[in-house]
Tab-separated table of N, CA and C in Angstrom:
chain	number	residue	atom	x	y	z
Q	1	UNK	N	7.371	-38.679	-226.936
Q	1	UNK	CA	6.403	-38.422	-225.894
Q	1	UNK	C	7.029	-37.484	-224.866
Q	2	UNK	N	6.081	-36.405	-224.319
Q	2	UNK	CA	6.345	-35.754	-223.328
Q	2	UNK	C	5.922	-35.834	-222.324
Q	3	UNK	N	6.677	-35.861	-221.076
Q	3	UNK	CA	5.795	-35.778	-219.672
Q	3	UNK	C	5.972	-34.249	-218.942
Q	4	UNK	N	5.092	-34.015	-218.459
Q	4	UNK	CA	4.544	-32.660	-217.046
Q	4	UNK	C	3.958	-33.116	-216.132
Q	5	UNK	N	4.543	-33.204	-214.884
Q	5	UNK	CA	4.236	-33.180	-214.195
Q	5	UNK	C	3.774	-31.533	-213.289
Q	6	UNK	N	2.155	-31.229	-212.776
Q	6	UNK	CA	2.122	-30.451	-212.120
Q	6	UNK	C	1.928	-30.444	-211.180
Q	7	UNK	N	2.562	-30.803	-210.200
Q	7	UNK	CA	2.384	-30.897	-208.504
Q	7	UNK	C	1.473	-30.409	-207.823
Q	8	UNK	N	1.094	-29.009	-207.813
Q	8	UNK	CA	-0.046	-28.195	-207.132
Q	8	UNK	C	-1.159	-29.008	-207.988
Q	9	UNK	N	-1.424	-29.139	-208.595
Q	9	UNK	CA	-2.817	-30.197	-209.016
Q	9	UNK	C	-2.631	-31.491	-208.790
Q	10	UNK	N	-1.218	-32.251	-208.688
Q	10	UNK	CA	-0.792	-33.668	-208.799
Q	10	UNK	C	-2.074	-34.179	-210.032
Q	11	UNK	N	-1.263	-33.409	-211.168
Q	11	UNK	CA	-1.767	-34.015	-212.567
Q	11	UNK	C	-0.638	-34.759	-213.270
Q	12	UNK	N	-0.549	-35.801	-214.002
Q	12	UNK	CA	0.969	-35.862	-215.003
Q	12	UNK	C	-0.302	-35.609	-216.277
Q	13	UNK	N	0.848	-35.070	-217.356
Q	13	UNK	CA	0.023	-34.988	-218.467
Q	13	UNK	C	1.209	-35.904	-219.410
Q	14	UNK	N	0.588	-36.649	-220.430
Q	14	UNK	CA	1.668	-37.342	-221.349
Q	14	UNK	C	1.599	-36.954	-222.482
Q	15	UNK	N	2.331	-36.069	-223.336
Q	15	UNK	CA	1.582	-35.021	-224.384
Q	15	UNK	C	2.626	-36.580	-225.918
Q	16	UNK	N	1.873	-36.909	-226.570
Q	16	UNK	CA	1.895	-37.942	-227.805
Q	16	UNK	C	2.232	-37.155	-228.967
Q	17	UNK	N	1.500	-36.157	-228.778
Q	17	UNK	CA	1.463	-35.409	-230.668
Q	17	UNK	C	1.346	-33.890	-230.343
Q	18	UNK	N	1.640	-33.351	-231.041
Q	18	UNK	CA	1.132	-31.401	-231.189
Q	18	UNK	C	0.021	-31.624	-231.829
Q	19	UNK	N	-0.765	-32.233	-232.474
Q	19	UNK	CA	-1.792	-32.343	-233.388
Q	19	UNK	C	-2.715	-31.417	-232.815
Q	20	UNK	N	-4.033	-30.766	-233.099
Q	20	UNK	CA	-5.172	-30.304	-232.970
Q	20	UNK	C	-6.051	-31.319	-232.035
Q	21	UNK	N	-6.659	-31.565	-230.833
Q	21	UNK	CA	-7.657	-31.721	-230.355
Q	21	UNK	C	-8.518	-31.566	-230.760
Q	22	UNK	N	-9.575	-33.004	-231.102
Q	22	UNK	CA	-11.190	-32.993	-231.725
Q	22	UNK	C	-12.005	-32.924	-230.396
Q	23	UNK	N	-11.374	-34.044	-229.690
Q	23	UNK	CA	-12.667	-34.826	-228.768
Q	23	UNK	C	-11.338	-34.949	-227.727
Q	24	UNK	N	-12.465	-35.144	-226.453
Q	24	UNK	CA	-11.766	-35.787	-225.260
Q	24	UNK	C	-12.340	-36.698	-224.518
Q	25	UNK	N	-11.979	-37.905	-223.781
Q	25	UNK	CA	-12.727	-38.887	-223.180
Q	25	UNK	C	-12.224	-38.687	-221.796
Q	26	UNK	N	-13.206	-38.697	-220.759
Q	26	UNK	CA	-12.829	-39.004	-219.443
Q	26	UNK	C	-13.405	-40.250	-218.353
Q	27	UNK	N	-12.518	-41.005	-218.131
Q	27	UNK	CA	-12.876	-42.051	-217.576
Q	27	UNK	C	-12.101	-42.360	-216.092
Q	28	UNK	N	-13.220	-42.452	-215.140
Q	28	UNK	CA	-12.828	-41.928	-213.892
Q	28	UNK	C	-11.440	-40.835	-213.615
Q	29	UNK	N	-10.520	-41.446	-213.356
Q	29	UNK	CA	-9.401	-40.222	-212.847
Q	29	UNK	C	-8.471	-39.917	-213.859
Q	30	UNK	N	-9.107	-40.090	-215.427
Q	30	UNK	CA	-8.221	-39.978	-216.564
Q	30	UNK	C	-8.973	-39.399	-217.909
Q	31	UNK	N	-8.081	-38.178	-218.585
Q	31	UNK	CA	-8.881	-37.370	-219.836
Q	31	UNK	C	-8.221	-37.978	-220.800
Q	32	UNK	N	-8.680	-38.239	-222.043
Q	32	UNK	CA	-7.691	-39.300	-223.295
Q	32	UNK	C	-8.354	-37.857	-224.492
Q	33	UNK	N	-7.064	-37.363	-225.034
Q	33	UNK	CA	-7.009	-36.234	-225.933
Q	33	UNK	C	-7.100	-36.979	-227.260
Q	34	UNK	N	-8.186	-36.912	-228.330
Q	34	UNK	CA	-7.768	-37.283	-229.804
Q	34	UNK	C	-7.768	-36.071	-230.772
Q	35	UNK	N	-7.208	-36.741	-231.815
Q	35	UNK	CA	-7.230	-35.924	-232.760
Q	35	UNK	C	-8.696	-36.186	-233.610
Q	36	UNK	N	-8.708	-35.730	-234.973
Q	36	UNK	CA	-9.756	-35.516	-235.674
Q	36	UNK	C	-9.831	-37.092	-236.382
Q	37	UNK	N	-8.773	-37.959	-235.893
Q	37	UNK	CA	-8.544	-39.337	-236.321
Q	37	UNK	C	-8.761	-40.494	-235.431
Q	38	UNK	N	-9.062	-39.718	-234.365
Q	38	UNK	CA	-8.815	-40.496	-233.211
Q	38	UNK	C	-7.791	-41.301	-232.233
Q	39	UNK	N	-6.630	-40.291	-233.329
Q	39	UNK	CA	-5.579	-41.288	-232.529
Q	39	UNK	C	-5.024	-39.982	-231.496
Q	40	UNK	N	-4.503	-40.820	-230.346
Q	40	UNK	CA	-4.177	-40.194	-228.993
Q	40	UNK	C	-3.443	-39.097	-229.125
Q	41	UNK	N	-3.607	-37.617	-228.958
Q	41	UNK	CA	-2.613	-36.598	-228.537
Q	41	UNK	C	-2.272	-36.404	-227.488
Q	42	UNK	N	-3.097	-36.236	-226.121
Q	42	UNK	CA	-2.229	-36.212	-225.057
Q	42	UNK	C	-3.186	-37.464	-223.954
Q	43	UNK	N	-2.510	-37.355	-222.898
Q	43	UNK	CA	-3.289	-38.597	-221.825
Q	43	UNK	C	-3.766	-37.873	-220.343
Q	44	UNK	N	-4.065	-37.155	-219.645
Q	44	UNK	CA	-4.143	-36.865	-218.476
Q	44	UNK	C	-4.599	-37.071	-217.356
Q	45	UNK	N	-3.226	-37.415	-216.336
Q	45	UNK	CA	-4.006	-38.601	-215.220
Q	45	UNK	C	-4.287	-37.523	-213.922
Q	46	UNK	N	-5.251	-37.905	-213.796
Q	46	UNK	CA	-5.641	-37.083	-212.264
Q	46	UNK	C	-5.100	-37.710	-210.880
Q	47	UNK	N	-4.828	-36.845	-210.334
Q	47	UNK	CA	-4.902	-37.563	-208.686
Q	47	UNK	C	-3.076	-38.907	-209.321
Q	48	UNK	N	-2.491	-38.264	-209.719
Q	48	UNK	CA	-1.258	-38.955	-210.490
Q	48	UNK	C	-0.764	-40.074	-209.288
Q	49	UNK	N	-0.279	-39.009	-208.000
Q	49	UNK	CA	0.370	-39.944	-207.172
Q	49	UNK	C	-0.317	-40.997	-206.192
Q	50	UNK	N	-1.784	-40.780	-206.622
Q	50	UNK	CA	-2.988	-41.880	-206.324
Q	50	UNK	C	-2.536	-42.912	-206.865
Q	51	UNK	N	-2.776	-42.337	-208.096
Q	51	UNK	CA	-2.661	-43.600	-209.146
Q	51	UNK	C	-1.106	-44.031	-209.274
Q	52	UNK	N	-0.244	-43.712	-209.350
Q	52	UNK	CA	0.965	-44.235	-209.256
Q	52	UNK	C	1.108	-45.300	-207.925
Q	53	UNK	N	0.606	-45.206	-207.110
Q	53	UNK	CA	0.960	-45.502	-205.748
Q	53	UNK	C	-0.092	-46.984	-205.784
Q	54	UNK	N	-1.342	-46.931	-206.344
Q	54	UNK	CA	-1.893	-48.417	-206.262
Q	54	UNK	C	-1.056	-48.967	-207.454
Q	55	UNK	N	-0.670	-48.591	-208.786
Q	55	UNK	CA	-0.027	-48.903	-209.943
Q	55	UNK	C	1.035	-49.856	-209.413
Q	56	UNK	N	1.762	-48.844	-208.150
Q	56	UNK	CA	3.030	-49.688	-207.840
Q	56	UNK	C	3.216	-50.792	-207.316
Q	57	UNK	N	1.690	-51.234	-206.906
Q	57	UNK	CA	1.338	-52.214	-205.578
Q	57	UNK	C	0.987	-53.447	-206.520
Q	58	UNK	N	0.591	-53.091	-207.999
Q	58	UNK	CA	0.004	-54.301	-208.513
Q	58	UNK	C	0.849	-54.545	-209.717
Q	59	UNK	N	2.129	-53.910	-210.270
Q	59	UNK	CA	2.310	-54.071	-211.561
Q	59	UNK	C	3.544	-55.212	-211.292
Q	60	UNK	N	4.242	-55.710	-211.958
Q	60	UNK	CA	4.865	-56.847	-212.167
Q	60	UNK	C	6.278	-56.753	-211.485
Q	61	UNK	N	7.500	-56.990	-210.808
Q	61	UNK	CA	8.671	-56.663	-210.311
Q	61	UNK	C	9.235	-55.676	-211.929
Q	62	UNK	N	9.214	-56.848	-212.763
Q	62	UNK	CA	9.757	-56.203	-213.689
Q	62	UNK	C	9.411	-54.554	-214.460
Q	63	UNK	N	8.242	-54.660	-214.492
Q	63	UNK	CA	7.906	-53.019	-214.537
Q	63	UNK	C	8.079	-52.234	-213.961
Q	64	UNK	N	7.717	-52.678	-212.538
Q	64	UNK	CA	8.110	-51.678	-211.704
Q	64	UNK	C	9.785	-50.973	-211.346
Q	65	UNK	N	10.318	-52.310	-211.816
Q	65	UNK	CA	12.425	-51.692	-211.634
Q	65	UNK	C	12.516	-50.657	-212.836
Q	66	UNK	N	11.714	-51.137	-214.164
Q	66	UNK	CA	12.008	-50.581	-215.023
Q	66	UNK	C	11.487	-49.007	-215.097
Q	67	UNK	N	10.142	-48.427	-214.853
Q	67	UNK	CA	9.158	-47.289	-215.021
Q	67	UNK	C	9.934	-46.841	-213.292
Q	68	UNK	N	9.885	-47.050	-212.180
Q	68	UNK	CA	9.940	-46.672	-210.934
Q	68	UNK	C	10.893	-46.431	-210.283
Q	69	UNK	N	12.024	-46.699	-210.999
Q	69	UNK	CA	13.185	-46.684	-209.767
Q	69	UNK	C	14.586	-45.456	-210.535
Q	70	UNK	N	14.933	-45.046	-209.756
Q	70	UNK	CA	15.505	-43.988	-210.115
Q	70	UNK	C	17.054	-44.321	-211.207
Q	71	UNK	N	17.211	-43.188	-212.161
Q	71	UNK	CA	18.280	-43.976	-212.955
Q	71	UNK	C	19.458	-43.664	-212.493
């Protein structure tokens, strides 16, 4: 898996596969990339440090040391 972050948009994109794009789903502040199989090629979160920032407020101690804290 790959991550991009683009700051001037505050998008992260999580790229899964190189595969070809069929379809895309968007559900509120998030685009879900499939292939012609439906399985996930890339993920793209909008408004990232929105969403990171309530993410951080509700996810578990343990996730959060693990995904959040610097290595």
């Amino acid at each position: 898996m790959k991550l991009k972050y683009y700051k001037e948009d505050d998008i992260l994109v999580m790229q899964f596969s190189n595969k070809a794009v069929d379809d895309s789903f968007e559900v509120e502040s998030a685009i879900l990339e499939v292939d012609k199989n439906n399985a996930p090629v890339s993920l793209e979160i909008l408004k990232a440090s929105k969403f990171f920032n309530i993410a951080s407020k509700k996810l578990p101690k343990e996730v959060k040391e693990k995904f959040f804290t610097a290595a």
